[in-house]
XYZ file of C-alpha atoms in Angstrom:
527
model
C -64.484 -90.434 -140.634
C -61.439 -91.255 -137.982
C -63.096 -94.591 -135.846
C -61.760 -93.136 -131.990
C -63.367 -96.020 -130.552
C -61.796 -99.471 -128.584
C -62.607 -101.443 -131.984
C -60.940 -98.624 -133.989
C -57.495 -98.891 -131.962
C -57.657 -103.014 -132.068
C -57.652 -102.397 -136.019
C -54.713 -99.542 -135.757
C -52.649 -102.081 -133.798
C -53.361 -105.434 -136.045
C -52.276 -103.075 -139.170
C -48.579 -102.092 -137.336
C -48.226 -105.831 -136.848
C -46.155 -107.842 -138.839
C -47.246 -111.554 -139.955
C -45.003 -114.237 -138.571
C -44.811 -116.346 -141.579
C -42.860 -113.160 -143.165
C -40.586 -112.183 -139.743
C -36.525 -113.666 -141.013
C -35.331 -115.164 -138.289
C -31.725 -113.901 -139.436
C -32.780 -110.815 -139.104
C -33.911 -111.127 -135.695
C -30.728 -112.420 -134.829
C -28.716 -109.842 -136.059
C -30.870 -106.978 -134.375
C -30.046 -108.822 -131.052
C -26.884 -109.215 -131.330
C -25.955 -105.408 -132.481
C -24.847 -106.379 -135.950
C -26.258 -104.325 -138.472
C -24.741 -105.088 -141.413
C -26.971 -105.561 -144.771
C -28.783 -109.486 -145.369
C -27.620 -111.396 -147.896
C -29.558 -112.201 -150.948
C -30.809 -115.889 -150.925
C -28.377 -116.640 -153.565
C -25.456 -115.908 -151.332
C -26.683 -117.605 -148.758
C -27.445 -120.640 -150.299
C -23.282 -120.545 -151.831
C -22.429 -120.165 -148.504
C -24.770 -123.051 -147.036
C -23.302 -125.266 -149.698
C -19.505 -124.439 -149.357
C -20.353 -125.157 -145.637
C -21.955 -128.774 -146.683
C -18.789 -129.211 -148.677
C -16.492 -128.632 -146.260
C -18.507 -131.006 -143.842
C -19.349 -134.071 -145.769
C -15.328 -133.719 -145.725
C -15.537 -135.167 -142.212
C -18.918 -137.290 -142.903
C -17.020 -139.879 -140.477
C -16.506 -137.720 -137.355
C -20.554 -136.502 -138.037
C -21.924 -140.432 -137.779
C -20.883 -140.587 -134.474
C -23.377 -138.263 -133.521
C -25.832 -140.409 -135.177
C -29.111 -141.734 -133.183
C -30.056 -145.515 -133.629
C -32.958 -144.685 -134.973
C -31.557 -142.824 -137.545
C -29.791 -145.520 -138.603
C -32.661 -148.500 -139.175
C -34.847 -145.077 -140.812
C -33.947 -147.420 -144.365
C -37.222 -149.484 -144.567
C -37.413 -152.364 -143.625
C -39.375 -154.318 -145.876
C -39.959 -154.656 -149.426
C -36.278 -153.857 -149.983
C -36.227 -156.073 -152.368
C -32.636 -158.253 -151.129
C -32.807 -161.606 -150.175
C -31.034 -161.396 -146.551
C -30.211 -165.345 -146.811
C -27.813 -164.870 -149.909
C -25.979 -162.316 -148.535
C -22.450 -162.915 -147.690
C -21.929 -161.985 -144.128
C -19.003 -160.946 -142.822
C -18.281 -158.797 -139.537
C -14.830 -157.038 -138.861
C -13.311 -160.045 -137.062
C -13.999 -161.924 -140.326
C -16.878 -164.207 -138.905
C -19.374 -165.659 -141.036
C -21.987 -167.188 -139.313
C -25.147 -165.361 -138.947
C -27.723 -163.562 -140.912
C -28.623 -159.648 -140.158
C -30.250 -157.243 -142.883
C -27.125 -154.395 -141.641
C -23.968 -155.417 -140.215
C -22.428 -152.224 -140.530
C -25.008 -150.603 -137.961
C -23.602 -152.677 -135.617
C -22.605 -149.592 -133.209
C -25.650 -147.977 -133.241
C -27.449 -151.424 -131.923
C -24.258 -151.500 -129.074
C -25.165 -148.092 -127.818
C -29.133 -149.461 -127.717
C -27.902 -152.726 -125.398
C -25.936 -149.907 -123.243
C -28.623 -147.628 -122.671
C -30.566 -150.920 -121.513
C -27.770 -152.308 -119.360
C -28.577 -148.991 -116.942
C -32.286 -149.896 -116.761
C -31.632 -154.028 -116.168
C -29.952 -153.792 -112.639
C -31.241 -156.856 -111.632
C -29.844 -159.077 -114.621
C -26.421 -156.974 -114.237
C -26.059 -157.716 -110.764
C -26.510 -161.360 -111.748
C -23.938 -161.172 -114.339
C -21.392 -159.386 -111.690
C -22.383 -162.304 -109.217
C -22.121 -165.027 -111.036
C -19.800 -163.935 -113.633
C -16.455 -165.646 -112.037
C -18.365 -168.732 -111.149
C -18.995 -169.474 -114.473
C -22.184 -171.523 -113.602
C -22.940 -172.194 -117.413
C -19.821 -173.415 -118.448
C -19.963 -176.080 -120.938
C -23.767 -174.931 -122.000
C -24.810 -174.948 -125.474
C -27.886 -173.010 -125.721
C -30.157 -172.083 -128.947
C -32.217 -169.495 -128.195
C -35.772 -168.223 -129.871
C -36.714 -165.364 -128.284
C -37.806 -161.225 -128.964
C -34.286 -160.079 -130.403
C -34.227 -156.298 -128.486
C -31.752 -154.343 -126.575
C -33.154 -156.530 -123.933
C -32.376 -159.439 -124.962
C -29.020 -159.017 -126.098
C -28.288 -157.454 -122.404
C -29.283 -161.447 -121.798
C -27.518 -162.889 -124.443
C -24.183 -161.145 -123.278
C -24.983 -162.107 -119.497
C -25.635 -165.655 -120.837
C -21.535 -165.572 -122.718
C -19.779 -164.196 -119.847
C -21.461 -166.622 -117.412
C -19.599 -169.292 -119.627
C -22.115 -170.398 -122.189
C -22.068 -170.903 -125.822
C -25.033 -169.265 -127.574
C -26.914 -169.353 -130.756
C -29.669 -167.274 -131.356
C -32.716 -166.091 -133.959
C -35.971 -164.523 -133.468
C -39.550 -165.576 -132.178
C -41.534 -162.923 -134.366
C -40.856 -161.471 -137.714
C -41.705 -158.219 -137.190
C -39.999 -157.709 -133.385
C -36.373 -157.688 -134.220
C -34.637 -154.436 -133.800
C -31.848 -154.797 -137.049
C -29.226 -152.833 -134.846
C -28.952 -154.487 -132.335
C -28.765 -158.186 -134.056
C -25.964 -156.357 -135.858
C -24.029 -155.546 -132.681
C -24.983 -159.041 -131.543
C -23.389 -160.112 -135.069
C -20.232 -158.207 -134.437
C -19.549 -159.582 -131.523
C -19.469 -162.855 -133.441
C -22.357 -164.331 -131.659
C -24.452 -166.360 -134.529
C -27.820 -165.173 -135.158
C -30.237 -165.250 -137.312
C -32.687 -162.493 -137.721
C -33.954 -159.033 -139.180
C -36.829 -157.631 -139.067
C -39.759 -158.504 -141.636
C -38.569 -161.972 -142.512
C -41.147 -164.073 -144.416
C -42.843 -167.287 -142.887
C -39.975 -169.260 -145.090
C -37.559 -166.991 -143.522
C -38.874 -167.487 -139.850
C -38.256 -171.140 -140.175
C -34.638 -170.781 -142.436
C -33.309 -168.622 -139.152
C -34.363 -171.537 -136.908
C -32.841 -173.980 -138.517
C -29.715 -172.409 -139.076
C -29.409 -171.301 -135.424
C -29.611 -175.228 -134.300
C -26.687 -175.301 -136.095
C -26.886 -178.673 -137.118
C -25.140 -178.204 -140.460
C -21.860 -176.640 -138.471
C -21.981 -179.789 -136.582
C -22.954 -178.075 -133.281
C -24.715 -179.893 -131.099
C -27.422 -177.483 -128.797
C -27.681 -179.306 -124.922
C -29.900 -176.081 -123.919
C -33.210 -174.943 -125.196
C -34.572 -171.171 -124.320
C -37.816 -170.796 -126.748
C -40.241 -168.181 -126.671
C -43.324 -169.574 -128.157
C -42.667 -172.920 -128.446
C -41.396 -172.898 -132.362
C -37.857 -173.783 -131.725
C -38.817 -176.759 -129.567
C -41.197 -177.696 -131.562
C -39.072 -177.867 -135.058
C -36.460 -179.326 -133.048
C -38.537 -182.356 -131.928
C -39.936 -182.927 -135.873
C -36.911 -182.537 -137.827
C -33.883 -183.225 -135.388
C -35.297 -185.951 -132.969
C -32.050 -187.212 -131.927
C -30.412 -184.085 -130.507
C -32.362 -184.137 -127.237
C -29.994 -186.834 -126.356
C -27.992 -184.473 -124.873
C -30.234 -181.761 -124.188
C -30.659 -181.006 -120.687
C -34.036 -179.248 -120.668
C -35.952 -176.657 -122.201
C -36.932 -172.884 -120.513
C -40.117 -171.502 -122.503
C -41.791 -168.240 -121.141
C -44.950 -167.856 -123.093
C -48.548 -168.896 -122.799
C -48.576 -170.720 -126.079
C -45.541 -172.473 -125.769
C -46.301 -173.886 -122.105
C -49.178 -174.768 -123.446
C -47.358 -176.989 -125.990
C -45.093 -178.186 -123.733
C -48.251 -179.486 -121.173
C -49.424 -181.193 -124.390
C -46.523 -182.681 -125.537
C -46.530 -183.955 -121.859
C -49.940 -185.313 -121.819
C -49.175 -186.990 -124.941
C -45.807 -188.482 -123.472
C -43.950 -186.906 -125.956
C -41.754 -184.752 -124.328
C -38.333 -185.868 -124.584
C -36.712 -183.662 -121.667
C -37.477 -181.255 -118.531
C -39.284 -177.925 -118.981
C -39.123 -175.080 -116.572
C -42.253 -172.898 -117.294
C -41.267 -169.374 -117.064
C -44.424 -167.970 -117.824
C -46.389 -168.863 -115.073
C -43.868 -168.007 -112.303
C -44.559 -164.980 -110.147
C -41.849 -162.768 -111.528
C -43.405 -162.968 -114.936
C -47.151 -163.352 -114.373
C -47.404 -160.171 -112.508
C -44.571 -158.190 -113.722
C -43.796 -158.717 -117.326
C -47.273 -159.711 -118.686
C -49.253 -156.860 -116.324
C -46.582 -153.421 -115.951
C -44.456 -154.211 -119.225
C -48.208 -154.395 -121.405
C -49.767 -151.446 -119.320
C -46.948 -149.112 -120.464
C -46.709 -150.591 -123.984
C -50.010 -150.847 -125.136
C -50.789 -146.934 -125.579
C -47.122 -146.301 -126.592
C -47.827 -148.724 -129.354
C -51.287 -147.505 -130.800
C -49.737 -144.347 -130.719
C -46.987 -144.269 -132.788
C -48.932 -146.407 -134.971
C -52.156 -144.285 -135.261
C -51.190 -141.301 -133.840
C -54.788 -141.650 -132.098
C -56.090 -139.488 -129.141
C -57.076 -141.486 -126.553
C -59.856 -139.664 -124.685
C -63.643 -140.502 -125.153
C -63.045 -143.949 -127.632
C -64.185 -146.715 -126.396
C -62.404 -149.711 -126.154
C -62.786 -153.136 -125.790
C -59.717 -155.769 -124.688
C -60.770 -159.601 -125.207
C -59.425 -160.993 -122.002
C -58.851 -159.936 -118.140
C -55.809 -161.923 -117.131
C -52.357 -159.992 -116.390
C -52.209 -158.594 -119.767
C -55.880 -157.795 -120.221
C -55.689 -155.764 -116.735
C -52.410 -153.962 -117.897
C -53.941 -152.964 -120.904
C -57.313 -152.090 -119.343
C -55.733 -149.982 -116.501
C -53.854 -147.698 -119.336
C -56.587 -147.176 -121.561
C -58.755 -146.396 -118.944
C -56.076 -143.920 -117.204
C -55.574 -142.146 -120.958
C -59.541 -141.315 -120.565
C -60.950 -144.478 -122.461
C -64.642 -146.528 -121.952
C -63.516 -149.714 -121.322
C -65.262 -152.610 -122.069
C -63.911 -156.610 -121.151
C -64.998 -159.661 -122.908
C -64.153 -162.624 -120.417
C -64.586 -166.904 -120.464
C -63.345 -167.110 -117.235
C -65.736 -166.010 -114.542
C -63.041 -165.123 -111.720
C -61.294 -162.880 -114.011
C -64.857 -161.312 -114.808
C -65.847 -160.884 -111.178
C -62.132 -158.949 -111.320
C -62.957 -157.047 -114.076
C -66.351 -155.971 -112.642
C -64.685 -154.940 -109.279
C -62.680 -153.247 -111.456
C -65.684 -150.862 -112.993
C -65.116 -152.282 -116.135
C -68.532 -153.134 -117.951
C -68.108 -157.294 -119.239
C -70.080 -158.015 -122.453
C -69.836 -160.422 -124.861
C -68.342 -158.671 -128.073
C -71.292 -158.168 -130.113
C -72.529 -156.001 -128.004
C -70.419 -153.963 -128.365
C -68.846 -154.928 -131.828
C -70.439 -151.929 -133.952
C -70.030 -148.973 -131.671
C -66.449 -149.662 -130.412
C -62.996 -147.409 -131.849
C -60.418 -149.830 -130.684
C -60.478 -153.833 -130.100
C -57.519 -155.368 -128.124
C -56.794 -159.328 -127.957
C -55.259 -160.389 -124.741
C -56.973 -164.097 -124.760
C -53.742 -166.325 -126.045
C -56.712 -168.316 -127.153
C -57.762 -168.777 -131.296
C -59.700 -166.551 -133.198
C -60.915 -164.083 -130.791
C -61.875 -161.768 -133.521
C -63.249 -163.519 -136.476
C -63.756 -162.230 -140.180
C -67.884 -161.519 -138.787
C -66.356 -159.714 -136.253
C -64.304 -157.457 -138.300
C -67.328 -156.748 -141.228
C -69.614 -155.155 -138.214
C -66.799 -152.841 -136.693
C -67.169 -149.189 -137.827
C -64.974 -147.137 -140.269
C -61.443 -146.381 -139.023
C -62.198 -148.739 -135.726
C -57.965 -150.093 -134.626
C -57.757 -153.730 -134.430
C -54.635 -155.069 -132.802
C -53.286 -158.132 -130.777
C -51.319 -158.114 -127.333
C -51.524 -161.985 -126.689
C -48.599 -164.062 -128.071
C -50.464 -166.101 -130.220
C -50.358 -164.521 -133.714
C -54.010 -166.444 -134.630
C -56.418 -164.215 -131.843
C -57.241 -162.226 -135.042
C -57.927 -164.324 -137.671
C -56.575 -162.536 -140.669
C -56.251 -165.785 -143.068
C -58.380 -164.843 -145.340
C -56.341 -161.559 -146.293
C -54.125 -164.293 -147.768
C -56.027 -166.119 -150.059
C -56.783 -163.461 -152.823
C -58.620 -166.162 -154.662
C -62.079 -165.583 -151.995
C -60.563 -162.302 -150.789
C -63.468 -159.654 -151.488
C -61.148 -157.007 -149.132
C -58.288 -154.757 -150.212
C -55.284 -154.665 -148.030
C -52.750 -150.916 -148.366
C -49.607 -150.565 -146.071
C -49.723 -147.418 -144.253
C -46.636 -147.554 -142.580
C -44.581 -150.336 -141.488
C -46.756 -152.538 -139.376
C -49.804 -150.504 -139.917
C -52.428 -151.765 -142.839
C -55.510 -150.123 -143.710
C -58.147 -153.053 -144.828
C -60.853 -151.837 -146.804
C -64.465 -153.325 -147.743
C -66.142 -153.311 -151.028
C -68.253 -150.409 -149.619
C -64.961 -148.379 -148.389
C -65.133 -148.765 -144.941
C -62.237 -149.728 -143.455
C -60.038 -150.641 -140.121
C -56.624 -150.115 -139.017
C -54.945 -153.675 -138.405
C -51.821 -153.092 -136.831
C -48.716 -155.705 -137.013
C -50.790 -158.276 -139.008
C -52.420 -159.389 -136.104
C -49.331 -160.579 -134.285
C -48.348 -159.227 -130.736
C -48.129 -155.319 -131.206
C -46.142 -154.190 -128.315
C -42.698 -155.844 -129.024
C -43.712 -155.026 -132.648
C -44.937 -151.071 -132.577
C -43.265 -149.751 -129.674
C -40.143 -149.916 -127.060
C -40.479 -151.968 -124.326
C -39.073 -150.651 -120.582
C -36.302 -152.392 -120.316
C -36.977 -152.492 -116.313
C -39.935 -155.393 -116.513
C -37.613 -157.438 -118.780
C -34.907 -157.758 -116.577
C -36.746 -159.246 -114.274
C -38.244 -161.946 -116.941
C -34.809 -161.614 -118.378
C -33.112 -162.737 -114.633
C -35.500 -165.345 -114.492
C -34.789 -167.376 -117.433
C -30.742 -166.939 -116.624
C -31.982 -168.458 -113.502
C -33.724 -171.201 -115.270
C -31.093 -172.071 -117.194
C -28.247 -172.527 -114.533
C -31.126 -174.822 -112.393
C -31.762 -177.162 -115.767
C -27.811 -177.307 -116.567
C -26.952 -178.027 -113.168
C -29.226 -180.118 -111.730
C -27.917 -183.772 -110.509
C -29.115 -186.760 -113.151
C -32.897 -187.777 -111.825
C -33.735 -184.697 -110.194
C -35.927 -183.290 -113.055
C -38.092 -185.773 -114.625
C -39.163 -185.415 -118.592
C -42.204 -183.226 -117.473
C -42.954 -179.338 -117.516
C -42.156 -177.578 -113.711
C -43.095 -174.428 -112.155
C -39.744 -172.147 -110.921
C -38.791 -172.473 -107.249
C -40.563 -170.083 -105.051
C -36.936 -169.636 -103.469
C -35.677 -168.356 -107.287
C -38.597 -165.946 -107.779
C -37.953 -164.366 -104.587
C -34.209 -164.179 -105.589
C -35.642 -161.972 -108.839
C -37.086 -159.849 -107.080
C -34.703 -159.065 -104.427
C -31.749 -158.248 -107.275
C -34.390 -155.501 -108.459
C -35.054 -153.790 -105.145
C -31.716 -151.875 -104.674
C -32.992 -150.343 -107.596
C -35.903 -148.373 -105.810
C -33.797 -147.791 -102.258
C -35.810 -150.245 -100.653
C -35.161 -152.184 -97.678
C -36.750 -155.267 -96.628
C -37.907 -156.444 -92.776
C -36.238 -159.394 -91.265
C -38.392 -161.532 -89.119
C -37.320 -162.770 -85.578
C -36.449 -166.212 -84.258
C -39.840 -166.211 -82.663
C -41.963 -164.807 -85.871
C -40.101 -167.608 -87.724
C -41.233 -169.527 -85.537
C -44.433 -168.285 -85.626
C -45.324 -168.303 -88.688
C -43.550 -171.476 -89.556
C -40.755 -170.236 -92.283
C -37.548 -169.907 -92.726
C -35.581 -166.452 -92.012
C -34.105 -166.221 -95.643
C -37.744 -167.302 -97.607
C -39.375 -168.902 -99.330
C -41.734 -166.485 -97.700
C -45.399 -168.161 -99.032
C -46.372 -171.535 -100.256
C -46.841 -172.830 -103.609
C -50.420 -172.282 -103.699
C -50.541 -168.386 -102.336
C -51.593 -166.338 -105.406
C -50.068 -162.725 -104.996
C-alpha cells in the first residue's frame, strides 16, 4: 500500500538523494562548466596525474620557493640520529663557525625574521635611529638567549648598530632550526638547534665564548643566568675586559643578587627582568596569549568546563589565569605571597593550597620560578589524562628527576609528539607532561612578536648604557634600568597603535614637580 503521508514523501526524497561520499567532484565540475565529454577511467587519470608530476619535479627549484617555513623544519627534530657537533659546517660564503642541525633552510628562517621585523616597530625604529651612530661599536657580545624570529630581528639590530656578536641558545627545546640557519648564513656564529642534549647545551656555550678562536667577549646578554655562570667557573679571567652583563630572567637575576651577596660578582648587571617594560609586558600579555596557543597545539584540548590550576599569581600567573579563564576555564591559584593572593582573590579566582585541589583538577600550570612546585606526590594523585606543564623559566618547578633514573623509576615515559610525553603509572593512569617540564610557551607555540620587541628594545638599550658608561659609574653590583629608558621603550611602540601622548604645561611641571620630557613617576611607583 502507497504511504501518501508527510513521513512517506521524507522517505521518497532521501531515496532520489545521492550520498556525498559517492558525488565525483570532476564530474561536478564538468556539468558546470558545459563540458560534457565522457570521465576518464582512473587509470587514465592517474597517467595523466603522473606525466603532470613528471613534468613538474622538472622545475622542483622554482616550486620550493613557494615553500612555507614550516614545511621546511616538518623533518623531526629529534632522535635523528646525527651528531650536529661533527658536522662540517659550511654556509655559501664559505664560513665555518657555527653549529645548526640545517643550513640549507636558511631562507625559509630569513622570511620568519621578516615577517617579525613588521610586528617589532619599536626595535626597528631603534635600529633606524641609532643605526648611523653606531653606539656599539667596538662591542663584543656573547649572547644566551631564546633563538626565534625574535631574536634574530635583535641579533641583526645588535650588527648594524656596530657590534660583534656570538650567539647560542638558553633552552634546548626553544630554538626554531630555520632561523639559526639564516642567522648561520649570514655568517653570524651560533650555536644551536633544537633538541640538543644537556652535553650539547653546555658544548654550544662554550663554543659561542669563543675562547678557542681567540675571541675575547667584553659584553654579556644571558637569559637565565647559564652563560654567566659557566663563564665565571671555567673562564675567570675574561671579565677583565667585560663591561657588564644584561640578564632578563627571574632565575638569572636571582643568581646575579647572589653572586652579589656573596661578593662574587666580577662586573655590573643591568636587571632586565624587573624593569617595567618587561614585568608588565613580556611576562603578563606575551604568556596570556601563549599559554592556550601552546596547550593547544600540544593537546589539541577544549578549553571550556576543565578546571585549572596555575601555581603562582605574579605577571605570568595573571596572564595565564586571565586566558584560561576567558577560554571558559575554573580557575584555581596556589599563592606564597599574600599580596599577590589578595590580587588573585579580587580577581574571583578561588586560592587553595594544591591538594585541594590536586585530584579533581584537568590542567596544572607552574608560574612560581621557585623549585619543585609540583613534586612526584603531586603528580601520583592527579587524575588520568590531567596536562602538566611549566610557564616559569626555571626548568626544576616540575620535578621530573626521577623519570631519569630508570634504576627507581616504577613509571613509563612514551613520546607523543615532539615535546609532548604521555607518563604512565603501574596502574595505567597517566598525564600529559608537556616540554619535559621546561618553559612551554617558547617551546610549544609562537610567540607575538609585538611583546618581544619591547623586551627585545630594552636589552639593546641595556647594552649601549653598560658599553658606554664612563669608568666608575656602574659599580660591580646588579641595577634596575633607568626609569628615563623604560619610558623610551614604550614611546618607540606607540606609533604603532596611532596614539598620541599629552604634554604637560610649564605650570603642571611645575606642579607636579617633573620634568616636561619624563621620567614621569619615581622609582618606587608600581604601575
Amino acid at each position: 500500500m502507497e504511504d501518501t503521508g508527510e513521513e512517506g514523501k521524507a522517505r521518497s526524497r532521501t531515496d532520489r538523494r545521492t550520498s556525498v561520499q559517492f558525488i565525483d567532484i570532476n564530474l561536478i565540475r564538468r556539468r558546470s562548466s558545459g563540458n560534457d565529454k565522457p570521465a576518464q577511467s582512473q587509470s587514465q587519470r592517474l597517467g595523466s596525474i603522473n606525466s603532470k608530476c613528471e613534468t613538474d619535479f622538472d622545475d622542483l627549484d622554482h616550486l620550493q620557493q613557494y615553500t612555507t617555513a614550516s614545511d621546511s623544519d616538518s623533518e623531526t627534530d629529534e632522535g635523528t640520529g646525527i651528531n650536529i657537533r661533527e658536522i662540517q659546517h659550511k654556509n655559501a660564503a664559505g664560513f665555518t663557525d657555527f653549529a645548526v642541525r640545517r643550513i640549507k633552510h636558511a631562507q625559509y628562517g630569513r622570511r620568519e625574521i621578516e615577517i617579525a621585523e613588521q610586528e617589532m616597530p619599536g626595535l626597528m625604529a631603534l635600529r633606524r635611529r641609532a643605526e648611523n651612530d653606531k653606539p656599539l661599536q667596538g662591542a663584543k657580545i656573547v649572547g644566551c638567549t631564546h633563538i626565534t624570529a625574535q631574536t634574530a630581528v635583535l641579533i641583526d639590530t645588535l650588527t648594524r648598530l656596530g657590534a660583534q656578536v656570538r650567539w647560542c641558545a638558553c633552552n634546548i627545546f626553544s630554538t626554531q632550526n630555520e632561523v639559526a640557519a639564516a642567522l648561520a648564513e649570514e655568517s653570524i656564529p651560533i650555536f644551536a638547534w633544537k633538541g640538543e642534549t644537556d652535553d650539547d647545551f653546555w658544548w654550544c656555550i662554550k663554543k659561542a665564548i669563543g675562547a678557542e678562536q681567540g675571541w675575547q667577549p667584553n659584553m654579556i646578554l644571558d637569559d637565565g643566568g647559564d652563560l654567566t655562570h659557566y663563564c665565571h667557573k671555567h673562564y675567570s679571567t675574561l671579565f677583565s675586559t667585560i663591561k657588564g652583563i644584561v640578564e632578563e630572567s627571574v632565575t638569572g637575576v636571582h643568581r646575579l643578587y647572589q653572586m652579589c651577596r656573596a661578593q662574587t660578582l666580577p662586573v655590573p648587571a643591568l636587571n632586565v627582568n624587573d624593569s617595567v617594560t618587561k614585568t608588565k609586558f613580556d611576562n603578563l600579555y606575551l604568556c596570556r596569549e601563549s599559554i592556550i596557543d601552546g596547550i593547544k597545539r600540544c593537546t589539541d584540548i577544549m578549553f571550556g568546563g576543565k578546571q585549572a590550576v596555575v601555581c603562582g599569581y605574579g605577571e605570568v600567573g595573571k596572564g595565564c589565569c586571565s586566558a584560561l579563564r576567558g577560554m571558559g576555564c575554573f580557575v584555581y591559584v596556589t599563592e606564597i605571597d599574600p599580596i599577590c593572593a589578595l590580587q588573585a582573590c579580587m580577581e574571583g579566582y578561588k586560592v587553595i593550597r594544591l591538594e585541594e585541589v590536586v585530584k579533581q583538577v584537568d590542567i596544572v600550570i607552574t608560574a612560581s620560578g621557585s623549585k619543585h612546585t609540583i613534586t612526584r606526590e603531586a603528580l601520583d594523585k592527579l587524575k588520568n589524562g590531567a596536562i602538566v606543564c611549566n610557564m616559569g623559566h626555571s626548568n626544576t618547578e616540575i620535578d621530573v628527576s626521577f623519570l631519569r633514573d630508570l634504576s627507581t623509576n616504577d613509571l613509563q615515559v612514551e613520546r607523543v609528539r615532539s615535546n609532548v610525553d604521555h607518563v604512565i603509572w603501574p596502574n595505567g593512569k597517566r598525564i600529559v607532561l608537556i616540554a619535559e617540564g621546561r618553559i612551554m610557551n617558547l617551546c610549544c607555540s609562537s610567540v607575538p612578536s609585538f611583546v618581544v620587541s619591547i623586551t627585545a628594545a630594552t636589552q639593546a638599550l641595556a647594552l649601549i648604557e653598560l658599553y658606554n658608561a664612563p669608568p666608575n659609574r656602574y659599580k660591580c653590583d646588579v641595577y634596575l634600568l633607568p626609569k628615563k629608558m623604560d619610558e623610551y621603550v614604550a614611546s618607540l611602540h606607540l606609533p604603532a597603535f596611532d596614539a598620541h601622548l599629552t604634554e604637560l604645561s610649564d605650570d603642571q611641571c611645575k606642579y607636579l614637580g617633573v620634568n616636561k620630557a619624563g621620567p614621569f613617576k619615581p622609582n618606587y611607583y608600581r604601575y
